[in-house]
Short mmCIF file of C-alpha atoms and ligand atoms in Angstrom, two decimals:
data_model
loop_
_atom_site.label_atom_id
_atom_site.label_comp_id
_atom_site.label_asym_id
_atom_site.label_seq_id
_atom_site.Cartn_x
_atom_site.Cartn_y
_atom_site.Cartn_z
CA MET A 1 -183.36 -142.28 -1.31
CA SER A 2 -184.17 -144.59 1.66
CA ALA A 3 -181.82 -144.93 4.73
CA SER A 4 -180.64 -148.40 3.82
CA GLU A 5 -180.09 -147.14 0.16
CA ALA A 6 -178.02 -144.26 1.57
CA SER A 7 -176.12 -146.92 3.81
CA ALA A 8 -175.18 -148.98 0.81
CA GLN A 9 -174.25 -146.00 -1.41
CA ARG A 10 -171.77 -144.84 1.60
CA LEU A 11 -170.34 -148.40 1.89
CA ALA A 12 -169.80 -148.76 -1.82
CA GLU A 13 -167.89 -145.50 -1.73
CA LEU A 14 -165.70 -146.50 1.09
CA VAL A 15 -164.88 -149.80 -0.52
CA ALA A 16 -164.29 -148.25 -3.76
CA ALA A 17 -161.93 -145.62 -2.27
CA CYS A 18 -159.78 -148.13 -0.04
CA ARG A 19 -156.26 -149.45 -0.87
CA HIS A 20 -156.07 -152.21 1.72
CA GLY A 21 -159.52 -153.38 2.86
CA VAL A 22 -159.93 -156.08 5.48
CA ALA A 23 -163.27 -157.58 6.62
CA PHE A 24 -164.07 -159.11 9.71
CA SER A 25 -166.96 -161.46 10.23
CA GLY A 26 -168.92 -162.87 13.18
CA ALA A 27 -171.84 -165.17 13.55
CA GLY A 28 -174.27 -162.41 12.24
CA ILE A 29 -173.16 -163.01 8.60
CA SER A 30 -173.80 -166.63 9.08
CA THR A 31 -177.20 -166.66 10.64
CA GLU A 32 -178.30 -165.30 7.34
CA SER A 33 -177.20 -168.54 5.92
CA GLY A 34 -179.55 -170.32 8.64
CA ILE A 35 -176.67 -171.07 10.99
CA PRO A 36 -177.85 -170.29 14.49
CA ASP A 37 -175.53 -168.02 16.84
CA PHE A 38 -174.47 -170.29 19.64
CA ARG A 39 -174.15 -167.33 22.05
CA SER A 40 -177.74 -166.11 21.53
CA PRO A 41 -180.14 -166.82 24.33
CA GLY A 42 -182.50 -169.57 23.85
CA GLY A 43 -180.53 -170.56 20.61
CA VAL A 44 -179.91 -174.10 19.57
CA TRP A 45 -176.90 -174.32 21.33
CA THR A 46 -178.48 -173.81 24.85
CA ARG A 47 -179.26 -177.65 24.98
CA PHE A 48 -175.54 -178.39 24.73
CA ARG A 49 -173.29 -178.12 27.66
CA ASN A 50 -170.01 -176.64 26.69
CA VAL A 51 -166.95 -179.33 26.69
CA LEU A 52 -163.85 -177.40 27.88
CA PHE A 53 -160.63 -178.39 26.41
CA ASP A 54 -159.23 -179.82 29.34
CA GLU A 55 -161.87 -182.25 29.82
CA PHE A 56 -161.84 -183.26 26.19
CA LEU A 57 -158.03 -184.26 26.74
CA ALA A 58 -158.78 -186.17 29.94
CA SER A 59 -162.13 -187.81 29.48
CA ALA A 60 -163.47 -190.37 27.04
CA GLU A 61 -166.92 -189.39 28.01
CA ALA A 62 -166.45 -185.72 27.30
CA ARG A 63 -164.88 -186.44 24.02
CA HIS A 64 -167.99 -188.49 23.20
CA GLU A 65 -170.35 -185.50 24.28
CA TYR A 66 -168.09 -183.32 21.96
CA TRP A 67 -168.47 -185.45 19.10
CA ARG A 68 -172.19 -185.98 19.38
CA GLN A 69 -172.61 -182.33 19.54
CA LYS A 70 -170.37 -181.56 16.49
CA ALA A 71 -171.76 -184.48 14.62
CA GLU A 72 -175.36 -183.45 15.35
CA GLY A 73 -174.39 -179.68 14.15
CA MET A 74 -172.96 -181.08 11.04
CA ARG A 75 -176.19 -182.93 10.14
CA GLU A 76 -178.39 -180.00 10.88
CA PHE A 77 -176.33 -177.09 9.64
CA GLY A 78 -173.59 -178.80 7.13
CA SER A 79 -175.80 -178.06 3.99
CA ALA A 80 -175.84 -174.26 4.83
CA ALA A 81 -174.89 -172.49 1.78
CA PRO A 82 -173.03 -168.92 1.63
CA ASN A 83 -175.35 -165.94 1.14
CA GLU A 84 -175.09 -162.80 -0.94
CA GLY A 85 -172.95 -161.32 1.94
CA HIS A 86 -170.39 -163.76 1.55
CA ARG A 87 -170.58 -163.64 -2.17
CA ALA A 88 -169.96 -159.91 -2.46
CA LEU A 89 -166.88 -160.01 -0.15
CA ALA A 90 -165.31 -162.77 -2.26
CA ALA A 91 -165.88 -160.56 -5.49
CA TRP A 92 -164.51 -157.72 -3.76
CA GLN A 93 -161.44 -159.96 -3.02
CA ARG A 94 -161.10 -160.91 -6.48
CA ARG A 95 -161.15 -157.22 -7.55
CA GLY A 96 -158.57 -156.21 -5.10
CA LEU A 97 -160.71 -154.15 -2.92
CA ILE A 98 -160.74 -156.30 0.26
CA ARG A 99 -157.62 -158.17 0.66
CA ARG A 100 -158.44 -160.42 3.47
CA VAL A 101 -161.14 -161.93 5.41
CA ILE A 102 -160.81 -162.49 8.98
CA THR A 103 -163.67 -164.44 10.64
CA GLN A 104 -164.77 -165.82 13.94
CA ASN A 105 -166.89 -168.33 12.15
CA ILE A 106 -166.11 -172.04 11.82
CA ASP A 107 -168.57 -172.82 8.87
CA GLY A 108 -166.09 -172.52 6.02
CA LEU A 109 -168.72 -170.27 4.17
CA HIS A 110 -166.27 -167.53 3.10
CA GLN A 111 -164.40 -170.23 1.45
CA ALA A 112 -167.44 -171.83 -0.21
CA ALA A 113 -168.16 -168.44 -1.46
CA GLY A 114 -164.73 -168.06 -2.96
CA SER A 115 -162.49 -166.00 -0.56
CA ASP A 116 -158.93 -167.04 -0.65
CA GLY A 117 -156.63 -167.01 2.63
CA VAL A 118 -159.23 -166.47 5.18
CA LEU A 119 -157.93 -166.11 8.61
CA GLU A 120 -160.32 -168.52 10.96
CA LEU A 121 -159.75 -167.17 14.43
CA HIS A 122 -161.91 -170.14 16.06
CA GLY A 123 -160.56 -172.76 13.28
CA THR A 124 -162.88 -174.94 11.19
CA VAL A 125 -165.47 -177.53 11.66
CA LEU A 126 -164.83 -178.86 8.26
CA GLU A 127 -161.67 -180.53 9.28
CA VAL A 128 -160.68 -182.97 12.10
CA SER A 129 -157.16 -183.28 13.40
CA CYS A 130 -155.59 -185.85 15.90
CA LEU A 131 -154.11 -184.06 18.74
CA ASP A 132 -151.65 -186.89 19.16
CA CYS A 133 -150.00 -187.43 15.75
CA GLY A 134 -151.06 -184.22 13.81
CA TRP A 135 -153.11 -185.99 11.14
CA ARG A 136 -155.64 -183.68 9.63
CA GLY A 137 -158.42 -184.45 7.28
CA ASP A 138 -162.20 -183.94 6.06
CA SER A 139 -164.60 -184.06 9.09
CA LYS A 140 -167.73 -185.07 6.92
CA PRO A 141 -167.17 -188.64 6.78
CA LEU A 142 -165.86 -188.94 10.26
CA SER A 143 -169.08 -186.86 11.68
CA ALA A 144 -171.25 -189.27 9.47
CA ARG A 145 -169.52 -192.42 11.09
CA PHE A 146 -170.07 -191.14 14.42
CA LEU A 147 -173.74 -190.61 13.73
CA GLU A 148 -173.88 -194.28 12.35
CA THR A 149 -171.93 -196.03 15.10
CA GLY A 150 -172.19 -193.67 18.02
CA ALA A 151 -168.60 -194.24 18.76
CA VAL A 152 -165.90 -191.62 18.49
CA PRO A 153 -163.83 -192.66 15.19
CA PRO A 154 -160.12 -193.63 15.70
CA CYS A 155 -157.37 -191.73 14.21
CA PRO A 156 -156.73 -192.86 10.51
CA ALA A 157 -153.15 -192.37 11.04
CA CYS A 158 -151.98 -193.57 14.37
CA GLU A 159 -155.34 -195.30 15.52
CA ALA A 160 -154.86 -194.44 19.20
CA GLY A 161 -154.90 -190.50 18.95
CA ARG A 162 -157.71 -188.35 20.19
CA LEU A 163 -159.53 -186.87 16.81
CA LYS A 164 -161.04 -183.62 17.30
CA HIS A 165 -162.80 -181.19 14.89
CA ALA A 166 -160.27 -178.34 14.06
CA THR A 167 -162.02 -175.67 15.98
CA ILE A 168 -160.74 -173.63 19.02
CA SER A 169 -162.74 -175.17 21.90
CA PHE A 170 -163.60 -173.33 25.27
CA GLY A 171 -160.36 -173.18 27.33
CA GLN A 172 -158.04 -173.85 24.21
CA ASN A 173 -155.73 -171.26 23.06
CA LEU A 174 -156.26 -169.55 19.56
CA ASP A 175 -153.45 -170.31 17.14
CA PRO A 176 -150.75 -167.63 17.73
CA ASP A 177 -149.82 -167.73 14.07
CA VAL A 178 -153.52 -166.84 13.11
CA ILE A 179 -153.72 -164.31 15.50
CA ASP A 180 -150.34 -162.56 14.35
CA ALA A 181 -151.68 -162.64 10.84
CA ALA A 182 -154.91 -160.80 11.73
CA VAL A 183 -153.30 -158.26 13.80
CA GLU A 184 -150.99 -157.28 10.88
CA GLU A 185 -153.76 -156.99 8.60
CA ALA A 186 -155.38 -154.77 11.02
CA ARG A 187 -152.19 -152.80 11.32
CA ARG A 188 -152.05 -152.37 7.68
CA CYS A 189 -155.44 -151.80 6.58
CA ASP A 190 -156.97 -148.40 5.53
CA LEU A 191 -160.52 -149.98 5.87
CA PHE A 192 -161.69 -152.25 8.66
CA LEU A 193 -165.27 -153.82 7.80
CA VAL A 194 -167.22 -155.55 10.49
CA LEU A 195 -169.85 -157.82 9.58
CA GLY A 196 -172.07 -159.58 12.20
CA SER A 197 -169.94 -159.20 15.19
CA SER A 198 -170.79 -157.95 18.55
CA LEU A 199 -167.04 -156.92 19.21
CA VAL A 200 -167.11 -158.06 22.88
CA VAL A 201 -164.72 -161.24 22.87
CA GLU A 202 -161.05 -160.99 22.20
CA PRO A 203 -159.60 -160.64 19.83
CA ALA A 204 -162.62 -159.27 17.91
CA ALA A 205 -162.55 -156.33 20.45
CA SER A 206 -158.97 -155.45 19.79
CA LEU A 207 -158.68 -155.99 16.02
CA PRO A 208 -160.90 -153.08 14.97
CA ARG A 209 -159.15 -150.88 17.78
CA ILE A 210 -155.76 -151.54 16.32
CA ALA A 211 -157.07 -150.62 12.74
CA ARG A 212 -158.57 -147.53 14.23
CA SER A 213 -155.42 -146.46 15.88
CA ARG A 214 -153.55 -146.82 12.72
CA GLY A 215 -155.75 -144.47 10.84
CA ALA A 216 -158.37 -146.94 9.14
CA THR A 217 -161.81 -146.26 8.40
CA LEU A 218 -164.09 -148.62 10.49
CA ILE A 219 -167.41 -149.51 8.98
CA ILE A 220 -169.69 -151.87 11.45
CA ILE A 221 -172.74 -153.66 10.21
CA ASN A 222 -174.35 -155.42 13.13
CA ARG A 223 -177.87 -155.98 14.34
CA ASP A 224 -176.89 -154.43 17.78
CA PRO A 225 -174.89 -151.60 19.05
CA THR A 226 -171.27 -152.31 19.64
CA PRO A 227 -168.94 -150.50 22.06
CA LEU A 228 -167.09 -149.10 18.87
CA ASP A 229 -169.98 -147.68 17.02
CA ARG A 230 -169.03 -144.05 18.55
CA VAL A 231 -165.59 -144.24 16.69
CA ALA A 232 -166.87 -145.94 13.51
CA GLY A 233 -166.99 -143.96 10.10
CA LEU A 234 -170.21 -145.83 9.38
CA VAL A 235 -172.74 -147.90 11.28
CA ILE A 236 -175.29 -149.79 9.42
CA ARG A 237 -178.02 -151.78 11.47
CA GLU A 238 -179.36 -153.78 8.35
CA SER A 239 -179.13 -157.30 6.77
CA ILE A 240 -175.42 -157.79 6.02
CA GLY A 241 -176.53 -159.84 2.66
CA ALA A 242 -178.89 -157.05 1.48
CA THR A 243 -176.42 -154.20 2.30
CA LEU A 244 -173.36 -155.87 0.64
CA ALA A 245 -175.50 -157.00 -2.31
CA ALA A 246 -176.97 -153.31 -2.57
CA ALA A 247 -173.31 -151.76 -2.40
CA GLU A 248 -171.93 -154.42 -4.94
CA ALA A 249 -174.78 -153.67 -7.34
CA LEU A 250 -173.63 -149.81 -7.15
CA LEU A 251 -169.97 -150.73 -7.54
CA THR A 252 -170.68 -153.10 -10.80
CA ARG A 253 -173.20 -150.28 -12.48
CA SER A 254 -170.72 -147.69 -12.56
ZN1 LIG B 301 -153.45 -189.94 14.97
#
Protein backbone atom coordinates (compact mmCIF):
# COMPACT_ATOMS: atom_id res chain seq x y z
CA MET A 1 0.00 0.00 0.00
CA SER A 2 1.43 3.39 -0.97
CA ALA A 3 1.52 6.31 1.46
CA SER A 4 -1.36 8.02 -0.35
CA GLU A 5 -3.45 4.81 -0.29
CA ALA A 6 -2.79 4.48 3.43
CA SER A 7 -3.85 8.13 3.94
CA ALA A 8 -7.09 7.61 2.01
CA GLN A 9 -7.77 4.43 3.99
CA ARG A 10 -7.30 6.22 7.32
CA LEU A 11 -9.45 9.14 6.15
CA ALA A 12 -12.22 6.73 5.11
CA GLU A 13 -12.08 5.00 8.52
CA LEU A 14 -12.32 8.29 10.43
CA VAL A 15 -15.17 9.62 8.26
CA ALA A 16 -17.08 6.33 8.57
CA ALA A 17 -16.67 6.31 12.37
CA CYS A 18 -17.70 9.91 13.10
CA ARG A 19 -21.15 10.95 14.36
CA HIS A 20 -20.96 14.66 13.56
CA GLY A 21 -18.40 15.48 10.91
CA VAL A 22 -17.69 19.03 9.79
CA ALA A 23 -15.65 20.00 6.74
CA PHE A 24 -13.79 23.31 6.56
CA SER A 25 -12.49 24.36 3.16
CA GLY A 26 -10.14 27.05 1.90
CA ALA A 27 -8.66 28.10 -1.43
CA GLY A 28 -6.79 24.81 -1.87
CA ILE A 29 -9.93 22.86 -2.79
CA SER A 30 -10.86 25.39 -5.48
CA THR A 31 -7.39 25.70 -7.04
CA GLU A 32 -8.00 22.09 -8.11
CA SER A 33 -10.97 23.48 -10.10
CA GLY A 34 -8.71 26.10 -11.72
CA ILE A 35 -9.59 29.05 -9.48
CA PRO A 36 -6.37 30.77 -8.40
CA ASP A 37 -5.64 31.48 -4.76
CA PHE A 38 -5.61 35.26 -4.60
CA ARG A 39 -3.18 35.19 -1.69
CA SER A 40 -0.45 33.19 -3.39
CA PRO A 41 2.61 35.18 -4.52
CA GLY A 42 2.67 35.91 -8.25
CA GLY A 43 -0.97 34.86 -8.47
CA VAL A 44 -3.41 36.43 -10.88
CA TRP A 45 -4.82 38.71 -8.21
CA THR A 46 -1.56 40.53 -7.61
CA ARG A 47 -2.37 42.70 -10.67
CA PHE A 48 -5.38 43.99 -8.72
CA ARG A 49 -5.17 46.36 -5.81
CA ASN A 50 -7.40 45.61 -2.83
CA VAL A 51 -10.40 47.92 -2.61
CA LEU A 52 -11.05 48.47 1.08
CA PHE A 53 -14.66 48.50 2.24
CA ASP A 54 -14.46 52.11 3.49
CA GLU A 55 -13.16 53.23 0.07
CA PHE A 56 -15.98 51.33 -1.62
CA LEU A 57 -18.55 53.15 0.52
CA ALA A 58 -17.01 56.57 -0.01
CA SER A 59 -15.81 56.68 -3.62
CA ALA A 60 -17.48 56.06 -6.99
CA GLU A 61 -13.99 55.50 -8.48
CA ALA A 62 -13.29 52.76 -5.90
CA ARG A 63 -16.67 51.15 -6.67
CA HIS A 64 -15.82 51.13 -10.36
CA GLU A 65 -12.43 49.52 -9.68
CA TYR A 66 -14.10 46.91 -7.43
CA TRP A 67 -16.67 46.08 -10.13
CA ARG A 68 -13.93 45.82 -12.79
CA GLN A 69 -12.05 43.26 -10.68
CA LYS A 70 -15.15 41.23 -9.82
CA ALA A 71 -16.51 41.28 -13.38
CA GLU A 72 -13.14 40.21 -14.84
CA GLY A 73 -12.88 37.48 -12.22
CA MET A 74 -16.37 36.23 -13.14
CA ARG A 75 -15.47 36.24 -16.84
CA GLU A 76 -12.26 34.28 -16.23
CA PHE A 77 -13.43 31.83 -13.58
CA GLY A 78 -17.23 31.93 -13.69
CA SER A 79 -17.34 28.66 -15.62
CA ALA A 80 -15.24 26.71 -13.06
CA ALA A 81 -16.90 23.45 -12.02
CA PRO A 82 -16.79 21.50 -8.77
CA ASN A 83 -14.14 18.78 -8.61
CA GLU A 84 -14.21 15.28 -7.10
CA GLY A 85 -13.33 16.74 -3.68
CA HIS A 86 -16.46 18.94 -3.66
CA ARG A 87 -18.51 15.98 -4.94
CA ALA A 88 -17.23 13.55 -2.27
CA LEU A 89 -18.14 16.03 0.49
CA ALA A 90 -21.66 16.43 -0.92
CA ALA A 91 -22.05 12.63 -1.06
CA TRP A 92 -20.86 12.34 2.55
CA GLN A 93 -23.38 14.97 3.60
CA ARG A 94 -26.22 13.10 1.84
CA ARG A 95 -25.23 9.95 3.77
CA GLY A 96 -25.07 11.84 7.11
CA LEU A 97 -21.31 11.49 7.56
CA ILE A 98 -20.56 15.20 7.17
CA ARG A 99 -23.21 17.46 8.73
CA ARG A 100 -21.97 20.83 7.59
CA VAL A 101 -19.51 22.44 5.22
CA ILE A 102 -17.87 25.69 6.35
CA THR A 103 -15.89 27.49 3.65
CA GLN A 104 -13.62 30.48 3.17
CA ASN A 105 -14.34 30.31 -0.57
CA ILE A 106 -16.71 32.65 -2.39
CA ASP A 107 -17.12 30.57 -5.56
CA GLY A 108 -20.25 28.55 -4.71
CA LEU A 109 -18.63 25.28 -5.84
CA HIS A 110 -19.76 23.32 -2.76
CA GLN A 111 -23.39 24.22 -3.51
CA ALA A 112 -22.86 23.43 -7.20
CA ALA A 113 -21.69 19.96 -6.12
CA GLY A 114 -24.85 19.49 -4.02
CA SER A 115 -23.84 20.51 -0.48
CA ASP A 116 -26.67 22.03 1.59
CA GLY A 117 -26.50 24.73 4.26
CA VAL A 118 -22.93 25.74 3.43
CA LEU A 119 -21.59 28.37 5.83
CA GLU A 120 -19.76 30.88 3.62
CA LEU A 121 -17.52 32.87 5.97
CA HIS A 122 -16.48 35.31 3.23
CA GLY A 123 -19.83 35.48 1.44
CA THR A 124 -20.46 34.62 -2.22
CA VAL A 125 -19.48 36.18 -5.52
CA LEU A 126 -22.56 34.63 -7.13
CA GLU A 127 -24.87 37.23 -5.61
CA VAL A 128 -24.95 40.99 -5.50
CA SER A 129 -26.62 42.99 -2.76
CA CYS A 130 -27.60 46.64 -2.44
CA LEU A 131 -25.89 48.19 0.58
CA ASP A 132 -28.63 50.82 0.78
CA CYS A 133 -31.97 49.01 0.31
CA GLY A 134 -31.01 45.36 0.92
CA TRP A 135 -32.01 44.04 -2.53
CA ARG A 136 -30.17 40.80 -3.38
CA GLY A 137 -29.89 38.95 -6.68
CA ASP A 138 -27.83 36.93 -9.18
CA SER A 139 -24.47 38.59 -9.90
CA LYS A 140 -23.92 37.07 -13.36
CA PRO A 141 -26.19 39.33 -15.47
CA LEU A 142 -24.99 42.41 -13.58
CA SER A 143 -21.31 41.51 -14.05
CA ALA A 144 -21.99 40.90 -17.76
CA ARG A 145 -23.69 44.30 -18.00
CA PHE A 146 -20.66 45.95 -16.37
CA LEU A 147 -18.34 44.34 -18.95
CA GLU A 148 -20.61 45.57 -21.78
CA THR A 149 -21.14 49.13 -20.59
CA GLY A 150 -18.13 49.79 -18.36
CA ALA A 151 -20.50 51.35 -15.83
CA VAL A 152 -21.45 50.09 -12.36
CA PRO A 153 -25.08 48.98 -12.75
CA PRO A 154 -27.78 50.74 -10.74
CA CYS A 155 -29.71 48.84 -8.08
CA PRO A 156 -32.75 47.20 -9.77
CA ALA A 157 -34.88 47.98 -6.70
CA CYS A 158 -33.99 51.46 -5.40
CA GLU A 159 -31.97 52.71 -8.43
CA ALA A 160 -29.66 54.91 -6.35
CA GLY A 161 -28.19 52.32 -3.98
CA ARG A 162 -24.63 51.01 -4.02
CA LEU A 163 -24.53 47.46 -5.42
CA LYS A 164 -21.78 45.19 -4.20
CA HIS A 165 -21.00 41.51 -4.68
CA ALA A 166 -22.08 39.64 -1.56
CA THR A 167 -18.52 38.87 -0.49
CA ILE A 168 -16.77 40.17 2.58
CA SER A 169 -14.33 42.87 1.45
CA PHE A 170 -11.06 43.83 3.05
CA GLY A 171 -11.94 45.95 6.06
CA GLN A 172 -15.54 44.67 6.18
CA ASN A 173 -16.81 42.68 9.18
CA LEU A 174 -17.76 39.03 8.78
CA ASP A 175 -21.44 38.18 9.25
CA PRO A 176 -21.83 37.45 13.00
CA ASP A 177 -24.65 34.93 12.36
CA VAL A 178 -22.43 32.91 10.02
CA ILE A 179 -19.53 33.05 12.50
CA ASP A 180 -21.80 31.95 15.37
CA ALA A 181 -23.11 29.00 13.35
CA ALA A 182 -19.55 27.97 12.38
CA VAL A 183 -18.37 28.15 16.01
CA GLU A 184 -21.39 26.07 17.08
CA GLU A 185 -20.50 23.41 14.48
CA ALA A 186 -16.88 23.41 15.69
CA ARG A 187 -18.10 22.92 19.28
CA ARG A 188 -20.50 20.09 18.43
CA CYS A 189 -18.48 18.07 15.93
CA ASP A 190 -16.44 14.96 16.66
CA LEU A 191 -14.50 15.17 13.38
CA PHE A 192 -13.16 18.41 11.88
CA LEU A 193 -11.80 18.00 8.37
CA VAL A 194 -9.64 20.84 7.03
CA LEU A 195 -9.32 20.97 3.23
CA GLY A 196 -6.91 23.39 1.58
CA SER A 197 -6.61 26.07 4.22
CA SER A 198 -3.36 27.26 5.74
CA LEU A 199 -5.27 28.07 8.98
CA VAL A 200 -3.47 31.35 9.54
CA VAL A 201 -6.24 33.98 9.20
CA GLU A 202 -9.18 34.25 11.56
CA PRO A 203 -11.61 32.64 12.03
CA ALA A 204 -9.94 29.78 10.13
CA ALA A 205 -7.26 29.61 12.80
CA SER A 206 -9.74 29.34 15.68
CA LEU A 207 -12.38 26.91 14.42
CA PRO A 208 -10.17 23.79 14.37
CA ARG A 209 -8.74 24.80 17.76
CA ILE A 210 -12.26 24.99 19.20
CA ALA A 211 -13.12 21.58 17.72
CA ARG A 212 -9.89 20.08 19.04
CA SER A 213 -10.39 21.55 22.52
CA ARG A 214 -13.82 19.85 22.65
CA GLY A 215 -12.29 16.48 21.82
CA ALA A 216 -12.89 16.28 18.06
CA THR A 217 -10.42 14.51 15.80
CA LEU A 218 -8.69 16.96 13.49
CA ILE A 219 -7.75 15.97 9.93
CA ILE A 220 -5.74 18.40 7.79
CA ILE A 221 -5.36 17.95 4.03
CA ASN A 222 -3.25 20.83 2.76
CA ARG A 223 -0.33 21.25 0.38
CA ASP A 224 1.76 23.15 2.93
CA PRO A 225 2.30 22.68 6.67
CA THR A 226 -0.13 24.47 9.01
CA PRO A 227 0.29 25.65 12.62
CA LEU A 228 -2.10 22.90 13.77
CA ASP A 229 -0.44 19.89 12.11
CA ARG A 230 1.12 18.80 15.40
CA VAL A 231 -2.26 18.41 17.12
CA ALA A 232 -4.00 16.80 14.13
CA GLY A 233 -4.93 13.12 14.19
CA LEU A 234 -4.12 12.86 10.48
CA VAL A 235 -2.17 15.18 8.16
CA ILE A 236 -2.21 14.56 4.39
CA ARG A 237 -0.15 16.60 1.91
CA GLU A 238 -1.74 15.28 -1.27
CA SER A 239 -4.34 16.44 -3.78
CA ILE A 240 -7.64 17.05 -1.98
CA GLY A 241 -9.79 15.79 -4.85
CA ALA A 242 -7.78 12.62 -5.39
CA THR A 243 -7.62 11.85 -1.66
CA LEU A 244 -11.35 12.37 -1.04
CA ALA A 245 -12.25 10.39 -4.18
CA ALA A 246 -10.03 7.51 -3.05
CA ALA A 247 -11.63 7.57 0.44
CA GLU A 248 -15.11 7.69 -1.12
CA ALA A 249 -14.26 4.68 -3.32
CA LEU A 250 -13.26 2.75 -0.18
CA LEU A 251 -16.42 3.81 1.67
CA THR A 252 -18.79 2.79 -1.13
CA ARG A 253 -16.99 -0.47 -1.91
CA SER A 254 -17.73 -2.05 1.46
ZN1 LIG B 1 -31.11 49.28 -3.66
